[in-house]
Amino acid sequence: MALAYHREIDRNTSFAIWKIEESADELLAQLQLKEHELSYLDTLISGKRNMHWLSTRVLLRRMMDTDNYIDCKVDSSGKPYLSNFPHHISLSHSYDYAAVMVSKSKAVGIDIELVKDKIERIAHKFLSKEELDFIQDKNRIDQLYVAWCAKEAIYKLHGKKNISFLGHIKLEPFEYEGSGSFDAMLNTGTRHSKFKVHYEKFDGYMIGFVADDNEE
């Protein structure tokens, strides 16, 4: 497993991207899994889904830099959390890459996606008319992926079900520049928050990430 990219956001927050090059057995050998985790692995279809689960846990172990067992669980909404460490985490994966974001002080969200033209067909399902209006013809596919990754990152940070990309998360207009940041709003009726979303393109993939600065 090769570290492809690492970025520190602040003294307490960082994320890393790893290229998945090992076999499932090689990844498994780097983990300290309990019986319930091994049982869950058995329910996953072998192949990418199995490799993605293993690779995000291996990368998490590297980022935590500990020899202790890491109890990574998911809550009732499917949000991953650590029961024996105080850190906030977010996990993502796409094809040959795994992504993990970790913070000691704030909720975080990260998404990585392989850029493909097919996103054009579903853009209207996750972007409002106002948001579609600021998507430019130049770099259109890349900008659509930034929008998707931004909303997915906020969704993961919030960590609750029944959140609509189209109805609850609004992006402020931005121009695509390969990497950058822009404002976004989450309005669920019970929560109204503003976030600064960041994005970068890496090796044909789009990365979107966000941290809840209100929690510091």
PDB file of C-alpha atoms in Angstrom:
ATOM      1  CA  MET A   1       0.000   0.000   0.000  1.00  0.00           C
ATOM      2  CA  ALA A   2       1.641   3.223  -1.116  1.00  0.00           C
ATOM      3  CA  LEU A   3       0.977   6.625   0.407  1.00  0.00           C
ATOM      4  CA  ALA A   4      -0.094   8.727  -2.557  1.00  0.00           C
ATOM      5  CA  TYR A   5      -0.848  12.000  -0.818  1.00  0.00           C
ATOM      6  CA  HIS A   6      -1.004  13.457   2.689  1.00  0.00           C
ATOM      7  CA  ARG A   7      -2.202  16.897   3.712  1.00  0.00           C
ATOM      8  CA  GLU A   8      -2.355  18.588   7.083  1.00  0.00           C
ATOM      9  CA  ILE A   9      -5.333  20.914   7.384  1.00  0.00           C
ATOM     10  CA  ASP A  10      -4.313  22.219  10.806  1.00  0.00           C
ATOM     11  CA  ARG A  11      -2.396  20.915  13.825  1.00  0.00           C
ATOM     12  CA  ASN A  12      -5.264  18.572  14.722  1.00  0.00           C
ATOM     13  CA  THR A  13      -6.690  17.634  11.325  1.00  0.00           C
ATOM     14  CA  SER A  14      -5.317  15.859   8.262  1.00  0.00           C
ATOM     15  CA  PHE A  15      -6.223  13.454   5.505  1.00  0.00           C
ATOM     16  CA  ALA A  16      -4.362  10.914   3.421  1.00  0.00           C
ATOM     17  CA  ILE A  17      -4.885   9.093   0.140  1.00  0.00           C
ATOM     18  CA  TRP A  18      -3.463   5.632  -0.439  1.00  0.00           C
ATOM     19  CA  LYS A  19      -3.217   3.556  -3.582  1.00  0.00           C
ATOM     20  CA  ILE A  20      -4.445   0.017  -3.005  1.00  0.00           C
ATOM     21  CA  GLU A  21      -1.804  -2.377  -4.300  1.00  0.00           C
ATOM     22  CA  GLU A  22      -1.895  -5.312  -1.845  1.00  0.00           C
ATOM     23  CA  SER A  23      -3.987  -8.442  -1.827  1.00  0.00           C
ATOM     24  CA  ALA A  24      -6.777  -8.830   0.720  1.00  0.00           C
ATOM     25  CA  ASP A  25      -4.569 -11.183   2.763  1.00  0.00           C
ATOM     26  CA  GLU A  26      -1.730  -8.641   2.833  1.00  0.00           C
ATOM     27  CA  LEU A  27      -4.105  -5.931   4.064  1.00  0.00           C
ATOM     28  CA  LEU A  28      -5.662  -8.241   6.642  1.00  0.00           C
ATOM     29  CA  ALA A  29      -2.230  -9.050   8.055  1.00  0.00           C
ATOM     30  CA  GLN A  30      -1.763  -5.378   8.954  1.00  0.00           C
ATOM     31  CA  LEU A  31      -4.913  -5.207  11.090  1.00  0.00           C
ATOM     32  CA  GLN A  32      -5.956  -6.373  14.560  1.00  0.00           C
ATOM     33  CA  LEU A  33      -9.520  -7.403  13.835  1.00  0.00           C
ATOM     34  CA  LYS A  34     -11.896  -8.865  16.403  1.00  0.00           C
ATOM     35  CA  GLU A  35     -14.255 -11.739  15.727  1.00  0.00           C
ATOM     36  CA  HIS A  36     -17.218  -9.469  14.941  1.00  0.00           C
ATOM     37  CA  GLU A  37     -15.132  -7.598  12.356  1.00  0.00           C
ATOM     38  CA  LEU A  38     -13.982 -10.813  10.712  1.00  0.00           C
ATOM     39  CA  SER A  39     -17.592 -11.971  10.626  1.00  0.00           C
ATOM     40  CA  TYR A  40     -18.606  -8.730   8.925  1.00  0.00           C
ATOM     41  CA  LEU A  41     -15.828  -9.169   6.377  1.00  0.00           C
ATOM     42  CA  ASP A  42     -17.261 -12.578   5.523  1.00  0.00           C
ATOM     43  CA  THR A  43     -20.540 -10.905   4.546  1.00  0.00           C
ATOM     44  CA  LEU A  44     -18.838  -8.671   1.980  1.00  0.00           C
ATOM     45  CA  ILE A  45     -18.567  -9.815  -1.601  1.00  0.00           C
ATOM     46  CA  SER A  46     -14.926 -10.510  -2.391  1.00  0.00           C
ATOM     47  CA  GLY A  47     -13.298  -7.992  -4.678  1.00  0.00           C
ATOM     48  CA  LYS A  48     -13.411  -4.212  -4.493  1.00  0.00           C
ATOM     49  CA  ARG A  49     -15.904  -3.952  -1.627  1.00  0.00           C
ATOM     50  CA  ASN A  50     -13.785  -6.205   0.536  1.00  0.00           C
ATOM     51  CA  MET A  51     -10.571  -4.413  -0.479  1.00  0.00           C
ATOM     52  CA  HIS A  52     -12.064  -0.977   0.192  1.00  0.00           C
ATOM     53  CA  TRP A  53     -13.143  -1.932   3.715  1.00  0.00           C
ATOM     54  CA  LEU A  54      -9.726  -3.355   4.518  1.00  0.00           C
ATOM     55  CA  SER A  55      -7.739  -0.536   2.926  1.00  0.00           C
ATOM     56  CA  THR A  56      -9.550   2.266   4.757  1.00  0.00           C
ATOM     57  CA  ARG A  57      -8.887   0.484   8.065  1.00  0.00           C
ATOM     58  CA  VAL A  58      -5.201  -0.017   7.238  1.00  0.00           C
ATOM     59  CA  LEU A  59      -4.856   3.642   6.280  1.00  0.00           C
ATOM     60  CA  LEU A  60      -6.680   4.672   9.466  1.00  0.00           C
ATOM     61  CA  ARG A  61      -4.167   2.645  11.494  1.00  0.00           C
ATOM     62  CA  ARG A  62      -1.270   4.371   9.740  1.00  0.00           C
ATOM     63  CA  MET A  63      -2.752   7.817  10.374  1.00  0.00           C
ATOM     64  CA  MET A  64      -3.443   7.075  14.036  1.00  0.00           C
ATOM     65  CA  ASP A  65       0.147   5.847  14.417  1.00  0.00           C
ATOM     66  CA  THR A  66      -0.644   3.437  17.216  1.00  0.00           C
ATOM     67  CA  ASP A  67       0.008  -0.214  18.006  1.00  0.00           C
ATOM     68  CA  ASN A  68      -3.186  -0.395  20.058  1.00  0.00           C
ATOM     69  CA  TYR A  69      -6.379  -1.935  18.772  1.00  0.00           C
ATOM     70  CA  ILE A  70      -8.548   0.607  16.960  1.00  0.00           C
ATOM     71  CA  ASP A  71     -12.237  -0.038  17.549  1.00  0.00           C
ATOM     72  CA  CYS A  72     -13.808   1.481  14.440  1.00  0.00           C
ATOM     73  CA  LYS A  73     -17.579   1.150  14.542  1.00  0.00           C
ATOM     74  CA  VAL A  74     -20.545   2.632  12.678  1.00  0.00           C
ATOM     75  CA  ASP A  75     -23.549   4.236  14.342  1.00  0.00           C
ATOM     76  CA  SER A  76     -27.229   3.731  13.475  1.00  0.00           C
ATOM     77  CA  SER A  77     -26.884   6.158  10.557  1.00  0.00           C
ATOM     78  CA  GLY A  78     -23.834   4.389   9.173  1.00  0.00           C
ATOM     79  CA  LYS A  79     -21.311   7.023  10.278  1.00  0.00           C
ATOM     80  CA  PRO A  80     -17.950   5.548  11.326  1.00  0.00           C
ATOM     81  CA  TYR A  81     -16.558   6.463  14.720  1.00  0.00           C
ATOM     82  CA  LEU A  82     -13.842   5.323  17.130  1.00  0.00           C
ATOM     83  CA  SER A  83     -15.067   3.981  20.449  1.00  0.00           C
ATOM     84  CA  ASN A  84     -11.632   3.888  22.097  1.00  0.00           C
ATOM     85  CA  PHE A  85     -10.058   7.092  20.736  1.00  0.00           C
ATOM     86  CA  PRO A  86     -11.375  10.680  20.891  1.00  0.00           C
ATOM     87  CA  HIS A  87     -10.664  11.406  17.209  1.00  0.00           C
ATOM     88  CA  HIS A  88     -13.303  12.213  14.595  1.00  0.00           C
ATOM     89  CA  ILE A  89     -12.931  10.260  11.340  1.00  0.00           C
ATOM     90  CA  SER A  90     -14.312  10.052   7.832  1.00  0.00           C
ATOM     91  CA  LEU A  91     -13.648   7.267   5.314  1.00  0.00           C
ATOM     92  CA  SER A  92     -13.971   7.111   1.545  1.00  0.00           C
ATOM     93  CA  HIS A  93     -12.828   4.954  -1.348  1.00  0.00           C
ATOM     94  CA  SER A  94     -13.110   4.769  -5.110  1.00  0.00           C
ATOM     95  CA  TYR A  95     -11.633   2.126  -7.394  1.00  0.00           C
ATOM     96  CA  ASP A  96      -7.875   2.011  -6.656  1.00  0.00           C
ATOM     97  CA  TYR A  97      -7.733   4.581  -3.842  1.00  0.00           C
ATOM     98  CA  ALA A  98      -8.712   4.831  -0.188  1.00  0.00           C
ATOM     99  CA  ALA A  99      -9.097   8.103   1.697  1.00  0.00           C
ATOM    100  CA  VAL A 100      -9.204   8.780   5.438  1.00  0.00           C
ATOM    101  CA  MET A 101      -9.619  12.088   7.261  1.00  0.00           C
ATOM    102  CA  VAL A 102      -8.870  12.365  10.988  1.00  0.00           C
ATOM    103  CA  SER A 103      -9.279  15.191  13.499  1.00  0.00           C
ATOM    104  CA  LYS A 104      -8.720  15.462  17.226  1.00  0.00           C
ATOM    105  CA  SER A 105     -11.015  18.471  17.568  1.00  0.00           C
ATOM    106  CA  LYS A 106     -13.833  18.586  15.017  1.00  0.00           C
ATOM    107  CA  ALA A 107     -16.223  16.586  12.872  1.00  0.00           C
ATOM    108  CA  VAL A 108     -14.908  15.943   9.360  1.00  0.00           C
ATOM    109  CA  GLY A 109     -16.066  14.610   6.022  1.00  0.00           C
ATOM    110  CA  ILE A 110     -14.159  13.449   2.939  1.00  0.00           C
ATOM    111  CA  ASP A 111     -15.105  11.985  -0.417  1.00  0.00           C
ATOM    112  CA  ILE A 112     -12.988  10.706  -3.301  1.00  0.00           C
ATOM    113  CA  GLU A 113     -14.433   9.854  -6.712  1.00  0.00           C
ATOM    114  CA  LEU A 114     -12.991   8.687 -10.011  1.00  0.00           C
ATOM    115  CA  VAL A 115     -13.939  11.339 -12.575  1.00  0.00           C
ATOM    116  CA  LYS A 116     -16.219   9.940 -15.307  1.00  0.00           C
ATOM    117  CA  ASP A 117     -18.504  11.558 -17.870  1.00  0.00           C
ATOM    118  CA  LYS A 118     -21.563   9.693 -16.557  1.00  0.00           C
ATOM    119  CA  ILE A 119     -22.094  12.255 -13.788  1.00  0.00           C
ATOM    120  CA  GLU A 120     -23.672  14.540 -16.377  1.00  0.00           C
ATOM    121  CA  ARG A 121     -26.720  12.241 -16.516  1.00  0.00           C
ATOM    122  CA  ILE A 122     -27.502  12.568 -12.811  1.00  0.00           C
ATOM    123  CA  ALA A 123     -26.461  16.172 -12.143  1.00  0.00           C
ATOM    124  CA  HIS A 124     -30.098  17.329 -11.909  1.00  0.00           C
ATOM    125  CA  LYS A 125     -30.693  14.821  -9.113  1.00  0.00           C
ATOM    126  CA  PHE A 126     -28.224  16.411  -6.688  1.00  0.00           C
ATOM    127  CA  LEU A 127     -27.952  20.032  -7.909  1.00  0.00           C
ATOM    128  CA  SER A 128     -30.693  22.657  -7.939  1.00  0.00           C
ATOM    129  CA  LYS A 129     -31.361  24.832 -10.979  1.00  0.00           C
ATOM    130  CA  GLU A 130     -29.472  27.686  -9.325  1.00  0.00           C
ATOM    131  CA  GLU A 131     -26.476  25.450  -8.746  1.00  0.00           C
ATOM    132  CA  LEU A 132     -26.567  24.043 -12.271  1.00  0.00           C
ATOM    133  CA  ASP A 133     -26.599  27.591 -13.622  1.00  0.00           C
ATOM    134  CA  PHE A 134     -23.096  28.316 -12.289  1.00  0.00           C
ATOM    135  CA  ILE A 135     -21.586  25.097 -13.694  1.00  0.00           C
ATOM    136  CA  GLN A 136     -19.430  26.223 -16.617  1.00  0.00           C
ATOM    137  CA  ASP A 137     -19.036  24.448 -19.958  1.00  0.00           C
ATOM    138  CA  LYS A 138     -15.272  24.546 -19.571  1.00  0.00           C
ATOM    139  CA  ASN A 139     -14.232  21.789 -17.134  1.00  0.00           C
ATOM    140  CA  ARG A 140     -17.921  20.940 -16.703  1.00  0.00           C
ATOM    141  CA  ILE A 141     -17.393  17.310 -15.655  1.00  0.00           C
ATOM    142  CA  ASP A 142     -14.701  18.238 -13.132  1.00  0.00           C
ATOM    143  CA  GLN A 143     -16.874  20.968 -11.659  1.00  0.00           C
ATOM    144  CA  LEU A 144     -19.828  18.592 -11.343  1.00  0.00           C
ATOM    145  CA  TYR A 145     -17.612  16.178  -9.444  1.00  0.00           C
ATOM    146  CA  VAL A 146     -16.490  18.961  -7.118  1.00  0.00           C
ATOM    147  CA  ALA A 147     -20.152  19.668  -6.399  1.00  0.00           C
ATOM    148  CA  TRP A 148     -20.892  15.986  -5.747  1.00  0.00           C
ATOM    149  CA  CYS A 149     -17.829  15.489  -3.516  1.00  0.00           C
ATOM    150  CA  ALA A 150     -18.647  18.666  -1.584  1.00  0.00           C
ATOM    151  CA  LYS A 151     -22.176  17.528  -0.813  1.00  0.00           C
ATOM    152  CA  GLU A 152     -21.042  14.004   0.008  1.00  0.00           C
ATOM    153  CA  ALA A 153     -18.379  15.349   2.392  1.00  0.00           C
ATOM    154  CA  ILE A 154     -20.943  17.515   4.201  1.00  0.00           C
ATOM    155  CA  TYR A 155     -23.354  14.567   4.336  1.00  0.00           C
ATOM    156  CA  LYS A 156     -20.649  12.432   5.951  1.00  0.00           C
ATOM    157  CA  LEU A 157     -19.702  15.155   8.426  1.00  0.00           C
ATOM    158  CA  HIS A 158     -23.336  15.571   9.482  1.00  0.00           C
ATOM    159  CA  GLY A 159     -23.701  11.820   9.722  1.00  0.00           C
ATOM    160  CA  LYS A 160     -27.484  11.585   9.828  1.00  0.00           C
ATOM    161  CA  LYS A 161     -29.913   9.793   7.562  1.00  0.00           C
ATOM    162  CA  ASN A 162     -32.683  11.455   5.550  1.00  0.00           C
ATOM    163  CA  ILE A 163     -30.452  14.274   4.290  1.00  0.00           C
ATOM    164  CA  SER A 164     -31.092  15.244   0.686  1.00  0.00           C
ATOM    165  CA  PHE A 165     -28.235  16.534  -1.446  1.00  0.00           C
ATOM    166  CA  LEU A 166     -30.778  18.463  -3.478  1.00  0.00           C
ATOM    167  CA  GLY A 167     -33.006  19.744  -0.704  1.00  0.00           C
ATOM    168  CA  HIS A 168     -30.747  20.261   2.313  1.00  0.00           C
ATOM    169  CA  ILE A 169     -27.258  21.132   1.033  1.00  0.00           C
ATOM    170  CA  LYS A 170     -26.724  24.316  -0.987  1.00  0.00           C
ATOM    171  CA  LEU A 171     -23.470  25.304  -2.682  1.00  0.00           C
ATOM    172  CA  GLU A 172     -22.466  28.893  -3.227  1.00  0.00           C
ATOM    173  CA  PRO A 173     -21.299  29.722  -6.788  1.00  0.00           C
ATOM    174  CA  PHE A 174     -17.665  28.852  -7.485  1.00  0.00           C
ATOM    175  CA  GLU A 175     -15.342  28.573 -10.452  1.00  0.00           C
ATOM    176  CA  TYR A 176     -13.397  25.382 -11.034  1.00  0.00           C
ATOM    177  CA  GLU A 177      -9.636  25.893 -10.754  1.00  0.00           C
ATOM    178  CA  GLY A 178      -8.198  22.413 -10.174  1.00  0.00           C
ATOM    179  CA  SER A 179      -8.124  23.036  -6.438  1.00  0.00           C
ATOM    180  CA  GLY A 180      -9.785  25.572  -4.193  1.00  0.00           C
ATOM    181  CA  SER A 181     -12.578  26.195  -1.718  1.00  0.00           C
ATOM    182  CA  PHE A 182     -16.057  27.687  -1.526  1.00  0.00           C
ATOM    183  CA  ASP A 183     -18.953  28.078   0.901  1.00  0.00           C
ATOM    184  CA  ALA A 184     -21.828  25.667   1.357  1.00  0.00           C
ATOM    185  CA  MET A 185     -24.874  25.597   3.599  1.00  0.00           C
ATOM    186  CA  LEU A 186     -26.573  22.709   5.376  1.00  0.00           C
ATOM    187  CA  ASN A 187     -30.164  23.373   6.371  1.00  0.00           C
ATOM    188  CA  THR A 188     -32.088  20.411   7.768  1.00  0.00           C
ATOM    189  CA  GLY A 189     -34.751  22.384   9.590  1.00  0.00           C
ATOM    190  CA  THR A 190     -33.139  21.586  12.925  1.00  0.00           C
ATOM    191  CA  ARG A 191     -29.600  22.504  11.920  1.00  0.00           C
ATOM    192  CA  HIS A 192     -28.424  25.473   9.868  1.00  0.00           C
ATOM    193  CA  SER A 193     -24.646  25.514   9.337  1.00  0.00           C
ATOM    194  CA  LYS A 194     -22.175  27.138   6.993  1.00  0.00           C
ATOM    195  CA  PHE A 195     -19.068  25.271   5.854  1.00  0.00           C
ATOM    196  CA  LYS A 196     -15.954  26.000   3.859  1.00  0.00           C
ATOM    197  CA  VAL A 197     -15.556  23.084   1.459  1.00  0.00           C
ATOM    198  CA  HIS A 198     -12.190  22.325  -0.133  1.00  0.00           C
ATOM    199  CA  TYR A 199     -11.420  20.321  -3.243  1.00  0.00           C
ATOM    200  CA  GLU A 200      -8.455  18.993  -5.193  1.00  0.00           C
ATOM    201  CA  LYS A 201      -8.020  16.871  -8.296  1.00  0.00           C
ATOM    202  CA  PHE A 202      -5.521  14.047  -7.944  1.00  0.00           C
ATOM    203  CA  ASP A 203      -4.525  11.450 -10.553  1.00  0.00           C
ATOM    204  CA  GLY A 204      -7.911  11.517 -12.307  1.00  0.00           C
ATOM    205  CA  TYR A 205      -9.855  11.532  -9.037  1.00  0.00           C
ATOM    206  CA  MET A 206     -11.706  14.372  -7.323  1.00  0.00           C
ATOM    207  CA  ILE A 207     -11.334  14.891  -3.580  1.00  0.00           C
ATOM    208  CA  GLY A 208     -13.744  16.984  -1.528  1.00  0.00           C
ATOM    209  CA  PHE A 209     -13.257  17.552   2.198  1.00  0.00           C
ATOM    210  CA  VAL A 210     -14.709  19.643   4.993  1.00  0.00           C
ATOM    211  CA  ALA A 211     -14.171  20.216   8.721  1.00  0.00           C
ATOM    212  CA  ASP A 212     -16.645  21.672  11.182  1.00  0.00           C
ATOM    213  CA  ASP A 213     -14.696  24.707  12.418  1.00  0.00           C
ATOM    214  CA  ASN A 214     -17.584  25.600  14.733  1.00  0.00           C
ATOM    215  CA  GLU A 215     -16.593  22.685  16.977  1.00  0.00           C
ATOM    216  CA  GLU A 216     -13.190  24.024  17.986  1.00  0.00           C
TER     217      GLU A 216
END
